[in-house]
Each structure stands twice: as structure tokens, then as C-alpha cells.
Amino acid sequence: MSGTDKLIIGGREFGSRLMVGTGKYASFQQMVQAIELSGAEVITVAVRRVNISDRSKESLLDHLDLTKYTLLPNTAGCYTADDAVRTCRLAREAGLSDFVKLEVLADEKTLFPDNEELLKAAAILVKEGFTVLPYTTDDPVVCRKLEDIGCAAVMPLGAPIGSGLGIRNPYNMRIILETVKVPVIVDAGVGTASDAAIAMELGCHGVLMNTGIAGARDPLAMAEAMNLAVRAGRLAFRAGRIPRKLYATASSPLDGVIQ
């Protein structure tokens, strides 16, 4: 892919458009190998899984080369704006990052975002100088409101977290892409490489996933597959697909052919 085709979020440049999580792996070693094969440059970690009160104890951060990756702390497990804001402040005070993935969940069964609480938390964090990447529903109106608040990107779900269903509403994604000017990162629901490619072919600027890789029968092979799929989907989007037609069109020109 062209070296000029960079993903830019909050003034930061990234060569890879795939972001990956760190949970659900069989071991830290497998996690590290999968991240390397994915080609990702942005790694998201749940602040609740990092021992920020006693850094002398083993942490998943001990296994990551933070000179190679940009850390994206997330507020997974937070169900109120106050809890999410407090978690982000703790992450910054602990030296993790002020570049945060904001999650405010509505309930434990669906893990859908609570958009009312999400907007509230995003407004507070942006004012406090955080670079906010909010996980939201695929609602163009909510995405526009998040952009208006000052979020550096929007991260609409493709399907429920961990479901592997792929993008259930590609039409909403297209509307979101027309509605906002900040990067659109598909977050949640990617189950296999074709799901990631479809997201990129729609014009989304990136994809974030965890379960799709970590939950695969062979996480290392799937990490490499996702790497290739995101790159292929982006190339296909930039190349421009042919129009869909109901009937056949000859692939070889007939003009000038001797009858």
C-alpha cells in the first residue's frame, strides 16, 4: 500500500488501519505473536486489566514493546459516564495514555453502548484534553454529535461485541461516512477476514477487533488473514469497484472485429 495512505487520528499517523485488542488469548506469548502478525500499530487494553496501583507485579504491558505500538486504553466494563471518565483519568495519571477508547455500556446482555452516557462522558474528556475514540451504535446522528463534541474519530459497531456477525447494516455505515469528517473505525462484530475487507471496501478508515482473532481456532493464522484483508479492502476501495449490473457486459471489445 502507498506510504502516503496514512490513517490520521488526532494528529497521529499510522501505517496500519487494523487495531487489535489484547484480551482472550491463551497466553501472553500467543498475544504478542498475534499482534505482530496482524501488523497493527494501535493496541487497545482494558484499563481494568492493567495493574496500575502496583506496577511491580506482572502485567500484560510487560509483554508489549511500547516503542513499537501506540497504546489505546479503553473503558471496557464501565456503565456510567462518571465511571468511564474516572477510568480515563486513572489511565492518564498512571502514564498509560490520553489517547483513549471510550466505552459506556448499557447492559451486560447486549453490551450495546449507552449513547446518552457516552455523549456526556465524551464531552467531559474532550474538554480535559483527551483524544477520544468513542465506541457507539451505528447511528449517524449520534456519530455526528460525537464529532461535534470534538471526538477524534467515531467507532460504530458492525454487530454486537464478540458476535462475529460482520457488518449487519452497511447502509448505516455508508451514511455515517457521508455524515462525519473524522475517521470511521468499525468496532465490534468482525468474525472473519471477509468482514474486515467489506468494512474497508465500504470506505471505513479502519477496523478494531479482538475476539475475531483471539477466539479463532488458530489465532496466529487469523491475525495474518485480518492484516491482509484490511489492506486488500482498502486497496479495493481506493481502486474503485466496477458498477453492479443486472446483465452481462463483454469483457473483450467487439468494435473492429471482422464478422
Short mmCIF file of C-alpha atoms in Angstrom, two decimals:
data_model
loop_
_atom_site.label_atom_id
_atom_site.label_comp_id
_atom_site.label_asym_id
_atom_site.label_seq_id
_atom_site.Cartn_x
_atom_site.Cartn_y
_atom_site.Cartn_z
CA MET A 1 0.00 0.00 0.00
CA SER A 2 1.17 3.51 -0.74
CA GLY A 3 3.24 5.07 2.00
CA THR A 4 1.15 8.22 1.61
CA ASP A 5 -2.07 6.41 2.56
CA LYS A 6 -1.81 7.01 6.28
CA LEU A 7 -4.54 6.78 8.87
CA ILE A 8 -4.53 10.05 10.81
CA ILE A 9 -6.34 10.27 14.15
CA GLY A 10 -5.96 13.26 16.42
CA GLY A 11 -2.82 14.33 14.57
CA ARG A 12 -1.16 10.90 14.91
CA GLU A 13 -0.20 8.95 11.80
CA PHE A 14 -0.47 5.20 11.43
CA GLY A 15 0.56 2.96 8.56
CA SER A 16 -1.78 0.13 9.57
CA ARG A 17 -5.55 0.50 9.56
CA LEU A 18 -6.07 -2.52 11.78
CA MET A 19 -6.29 -2.02 15.54
CA VAL A 20 -6.32 -5.03 17.85
CA GLY A 21 -7.15 -5.87 21.43
CA THR A 22 -5.20 -7.87 23.99
CA GLY A 23 -7.84 -10.00 25.70
CA LYS A 24 -8.94 -13.64 25.44
CA TYR A 25 -5.62 -15.13 24.27
CA ALA A 26 -4.40 -18.46 25.61
CA SER A 27 -1.14 -16.87 26.77
CA PHE A 28 0.80 -13.63 26.67
CA GLN A 29 3.16 -15.23 24.16
CA GLN A 30 0.31 -16.01 21.80
CA MET A 31 -0.99 -12.45 22.21
CA VAL A 32 2.39 -10.96 21.27
CA GLN A 33 2.74 -13.22 18.23
CA ALA A 34 -0.77 -12.44 17.03
CA ILE A 35 -0.25 -8.70 17.36
CA GLU A 36 2.96 -8.91 15.36
CA LEU A 37 1.30 -10.92 12.58
CA SER A 38 -1.64 -8.53 12.47
CA GLY A 39 0.64 -5.64 11.55
CA ALA A 40 -1.33 -3.42 13.93
CA GLU A 41 0.25 -0.30 15.36
CA VAL A 42 -2.54 0.59 17.80
CA ILE A 43 -3.15 -1.82 20.67
CA THR A 44 -6.15 -1.42 22.92
CA VAL A 45 -6.05 -2.57 26.54
CA ALA A 46 -8.77 -2.56 29.17
CA VAL A 47 -7.64 -0.27 31.97
CA ARG A 48 -9.32 -2.64 34.43
CA ARG A 49 -6.94 -5.44 33.29
CA VAL A 50 -3.81 -3.38 33.96
CA ASN A 51 -2.44 -3.28 37.48
CA ILE A 52 -1.85 0.44 37.72
CA SER A 53 -1.63 0.52 41.51
CA ASP A 54 1.35 -1.85 41.74
CA ARG A 55 3.43 -1.90 38.57
CA SER A 56 5.94 -4.25 40.21
CA LYS A 57 3.52 -7.14 39.60
CA GLU A 58 3.23 -8.87 36.22
CA SER A 59 1.00 -7.08 33.73
CA LEU A 60 0.18 -7.62 30.08
CA LEU A 61 2.08 -4.38 29.44
CA ASP A 62 5.27 -6.20 30.45
CA HIS A 63 4.89 -8.30 27.32
CA LEU A 64 4.35 -5.45 24.85
CA ASP A 65 7.11 -3.41 23.23
CA LEU A 66 5.63 0.03 23.74
CA THR A 67 8.27 1.55 21.45
CA LYS A 68 6.57 -0.29 18.56
CA TYR A 69 2.92 0.24 19.45
CA THR A 70 0.59 3.06 20.41
CA LEU A 71 -1.38 2.14 23.49
CA LEU A 72 -5.14 2.80 23.41
CA PRO A 73 -6.56 2.32 26.93
CA ASN A 74 -10.27 1.50 26.90
CA THR A 75 -13.03 1.84 29.46
CA ALA A 76 -14.47 -1.67 28.96
CA GLY A 77 -16.79 -2.61 31.79
CA CYS A 78 -17.97 0.93 32.51
CA TYR A 79 -21.74 1.51 32.66
CA THR A 80 -21.90 5.20 33.58
CA ALA A 81 -20.27 8.35 32.27
CA ASP A 82 -18.75 9.04 35.71
CA ASP A 83 -17.14 5.60 35.83
CA ALA A 84 -15.73 5.94 32.30
CA VAL A 85 -14.32 9.41 32.96
CA ARG A 86 -12.74 8.24 36.21
CA THR A 87 -11.15 5.28 34.41
CA CYS A 88 -9.65 7.53 31.72
CA ARG A 89 -8.25 9.87 34.33
CA LEU A 90 -6.65 6.93 36.14
CA ALA A 91 -5.11 5.72 32.90
CA ARG A 92 -3.58 9.11 32.21
CA GLU A 93 -2.32 9.55 35.75
CA ALA A 94 -0.70 6.10 35.56
CA GLY A 95 1.14 7.15 32.42
CA LEU A 96 -0.74 4.87 30.05
CA SER A 97 -2.08 7.42 27.57
CA ASP A 98 -4.52 10.28 26.98
CA PHE A 99 -5.42 8.59 23.67
CA VAL A 100 -8.48 6.61 24.80
CA LYS A 101 -11.20 4.32 23.50
CA LEU A 102 -14.35 5.39 25.30
CA GLU A 103 -16.93 2.70 26.09
CA VAL A 104 -20.03 3.28 28.19
CA LEU A 105 -22.20 0.17 28.08
CA ALA A 106 -25.95 -0.01 28.55
CA ASP A 107 -26.32 -3.57 29.83
CA GLU A 108 -24.41 -6.81 30.30
CA LYS A 109 -26.53 -8.90 27.93
CA THR A 110 -26.13 -6.93 24.69
CA LEU A 111 -23.07 -4.79 25.55
CA PHE A 112 -24.63 -2.09 23.39
CA PRO A 113 -23.40 1.45 24.10
CA ASP A 114 -25.46 3.79 26.26
CA ASN A 115 -25.31 6.73 23.88
CA GLU A 116 -26.69 9.25 26.37
CA GLU A 117 -23.95 8.45 28.89
CA LEU A 118 -21.39 8.17 26.07
CA LEU A 119 -22.06 11.72 24.85
CA LYS A 120 -21.85 13.01 28.42
CA ALA A 121 -18.51 11.31 29.06
CA ALA A 122 -17.07 12.33 25.68
CA ALA A 123 -17.83 16.00 26.32
CA ILE A 124 -16.02 15.92 29.67
CA LEU A 125 -12.97 14.07 28.36
CA VAL A 126 -12.53 16.26 25.27
CA LYS A 127 -12.59 19.35 27.49
CA GLU A 128 -9.90 17.74 29.66
CA GLY A 129 -7.60 17.27 26.67
CA PHE A 130 -8.11 13.59 25.94
CA THR A 131 -8.05 12.28 22.38
CA VAL A 132 -11.34 10.40 22.41
CA LEU A 133 -12.32 7.47 20.19
CA PRO A 134 -15.88 6.54 21.20
CA TYR A 135 -17.48 3.12 20.71
CA THR A 136 -21.04 3.81 19.59
CA THR A 137 -24.03 2.37 17.80
CA ASP A 138 -24.21 2.67 14.01
CA ASP A 139 -26.41 5.75 14.35
CA PRO A 140 -25.40 8.61 12.01
CA VAL A 141 -27.00 11.21 14.30
CA VAL A 142 -25.04 10.06 17.36
CA CYS A 143 -21.84 9.91 15.30
CA ARG A 144 -22.36 13.49 14.16
CA LYS A 145 -22.94 14.61 17.74
CA LEU A 146 -19.74 12.90 18.85
CA GLU A 147 -17.82 14.66 16.09
CA ASP A 148 -19.38 18.00 17.10
CA ILE A 149 -18.22 17.43 20.68
CA GLY A 150 -14.66 17.07 19.40
CA CYS A 151 -14.02 13.32 19.25
CA ALA A 152 -11.04 12.43 17.06
CA ALA A 153 -12.88 9.52 15.40
CA VAL A 154 -16.10 7.57 15.71
CA MET A 155 -16.20 3.80 16.25
CA PRO A 156 -19.62 2.40 15.30
CA LEU A 157 -20.27 -1.27 15.94
CA GLY A 158 -20.62 -3.60 12.99
CA ALA A 159 -22.54 -6.06 15.18
CA PRO A 160 -22.67 -6.83 18.93
CA ILE A 161 -19.31 -7.28 20.66
CA GLY A 162 -17.90 -10.76 20.14
CA SER A 163 -20.81 -11.87 17.95
CA GLY A 164 -18.77 -12.41 14.77
CA LEU A 165 -21.81 -11.46 12.69
CA GLY A 166 -19.99 -8.97 10.47
CA ILE A 167 -21.47 -5.65 9.40
CA ARG A 168 -25.23 -6.02 9.81
CA ASN A 169 -26.15 -2.61 8.42
CA PRO A 170 -23.76 -1.50 5.67
CA TYR A 171 -26.20 1.22 4.65
CA ASN A 172 -25.90 2.97 8.01
CA MET A 173 -22.12 2.76 7.71
CA ARG A 174 -22.30 4.49 4.34
CA ILE A 175 -24.50 7.23 5.78
CA ILE A 176 -22.10 7.70 8.70
CA LEU A 177 -19.21 8.02 6.23
CA GLU A 178 -21.15 10.77 4.45
CA THR A 179 -22.17 12.44 7.72
CA VAL A 180 -18.87 12.87 9.56
CA LYS A 181 -15.44 14.10 8.51
CA VAL A 182 -13.44 12.34 11.23
CA PRO A 183 -12.19 8.76 10.67
CA VAL A 184 -14.77 5.98 10.97
CA ILE A 185 -13.39 2.84 12.63
CA VAL A 186 -15.59 -0.26 12.66
CA ASP A 187 -15.51 -1.66 16.19
CA ALA A 188 -17.08 -4.97 17.22
CA GLY A 189 -18.69 -7.80 15.29
CA VAL A 190 -15.92 -8.74 12.86
CA GLY A 191 -15.74 -12.53 12.71
CA THR A 192 -13.51 -13.33 9.77
CA ALA A 193 -11.33 -11.75 7.11
CA SER A 194 -14.15 -11.08 4.67
CA ASP A 195 -15.95 -8.98 7.32
CA ALA A 196 -12.88 -6.78 7.66
CA ALA A 197 -12.50 -6.47 3.89
CA ILE A 198 -16.15 -5.46 3.49
CA ALA A 199 -15.75 -2.74 6.13
CA MET A 200 -12.77 -1.32 4.29
CA GLU A 201 -14.42 -1.61 0.86
CA LEU A 202 -17.32 0.48 2.17
CA GLY A 203 -14.81 3.25 2.81
CA CYS A 204 -14.32 2.87 6.54
CA HIS A 205 -10.95 4.16 7.64
CA GLY A 206 -10.03 1.27 9.89
CA VAL A 207 -11.19 -1.76 11.85
CA LEU A 208 -10.72 -2.63 15.52
CA MET A 209 -11.11 -6.22 16.68
CA ASN A 210 -10.20 -8.64 19.43
CA THR A 211 -12.42 -11.73 19.58
CA GLY A 212 -12.28 -12.24 15.82
CA ILE A 213 -8.58 -13.01 16.18
CA ALA A 214 -8.19 -14.27 19.75
CA GLY A 215 -11.25 -16.53 19.51
CA ALA A 216 -10.28 -18.17 16.22
CA ARG A 217 -9.23 -21.83 16.15
CA ASP A 218 -5.80 -20.60 15.03
CA PRO A 219 -5.37 -17.01 16.30
CA LEU A 220 -2.00 -16.55 14.61
CA ALA A 221 -3.28 -17.51 11.17
CA MET A 222 -6.37 -15.33 11.66
CA ALA A 223 -4.21 -12.37 12.70
CA GLU A 224 -2.32 -12.60 9.44
CA ALA A 225 -5.57 -13.05 7.50
CA MET A 226 -7.04 -9.90 9.09
CA ASN A 227 -3.88 -8.00 8.23
CA LEU A 228 -4.20 -8.96 4.57
CA ALA A 229 -7.97 -8.39 4.50
CA VAL A 230 -7.77 -4.84 5.81
CA ARG A 231 -5.04 -3.99 3.33
CA ALA A 232 -6.91 -5.63 0.43
CA GLY A 233 -10.18 -3.93 1.32
CA ARG A 234 -8.51 -0.53 1.50
CA LEU A 235 -6.81 -1.07 -1.87
CA ALA A 236 -10.09 -2.16 -3.43
CA PHE A 237 -11.87 0.93 -2.07
CA ARG A 238 -9.20 3.23 -3.45
CA ALA A 239 -9.19 1.40 -6.78
CA GLY A 240 -12.95 1.79 -7.19
CA ARG A 241 -15.15 -1.19 -7.94
CA ILE A 242 -17.00 -1.58 -11.24
CA PRO A 243 -20.72 -0.71 -11.25
CA ARG A 244 -23.13 -3.53 -10.47
CA LYS A 245 -25.21 -4.55 -13.50
CA LEU A 246 -28.09 -6.94 -13.94
CA TYR A 247 -26.87 -8.32 -17.25
CA ALA A 248 -23.55 -9.36 -18.73
CA THR A 249 -21.09 -6.97 -20.34
CA ALA A 250 -18.49 -8.36 -22.72
CA SER A 251 -15.02 -8.17 -21.24
CA SER A 252 -13.42 -8.11 -24.69
CA PRO A 253 -14.23 -5.22 -27.05
CA LEU A 254 -16.17 -6.17 -30.17
CA ASP A 255 -15.50 -2.99 -32.19
CA GLY A 256 -13.35 -3.67 -35.23
CA VAL A 257 -13.79 -7.42 -35.09
CA ILE A 258 -14.11 -8.95 -38.60
CA GLN A 259 -17.53 -10.51 -39.00
#
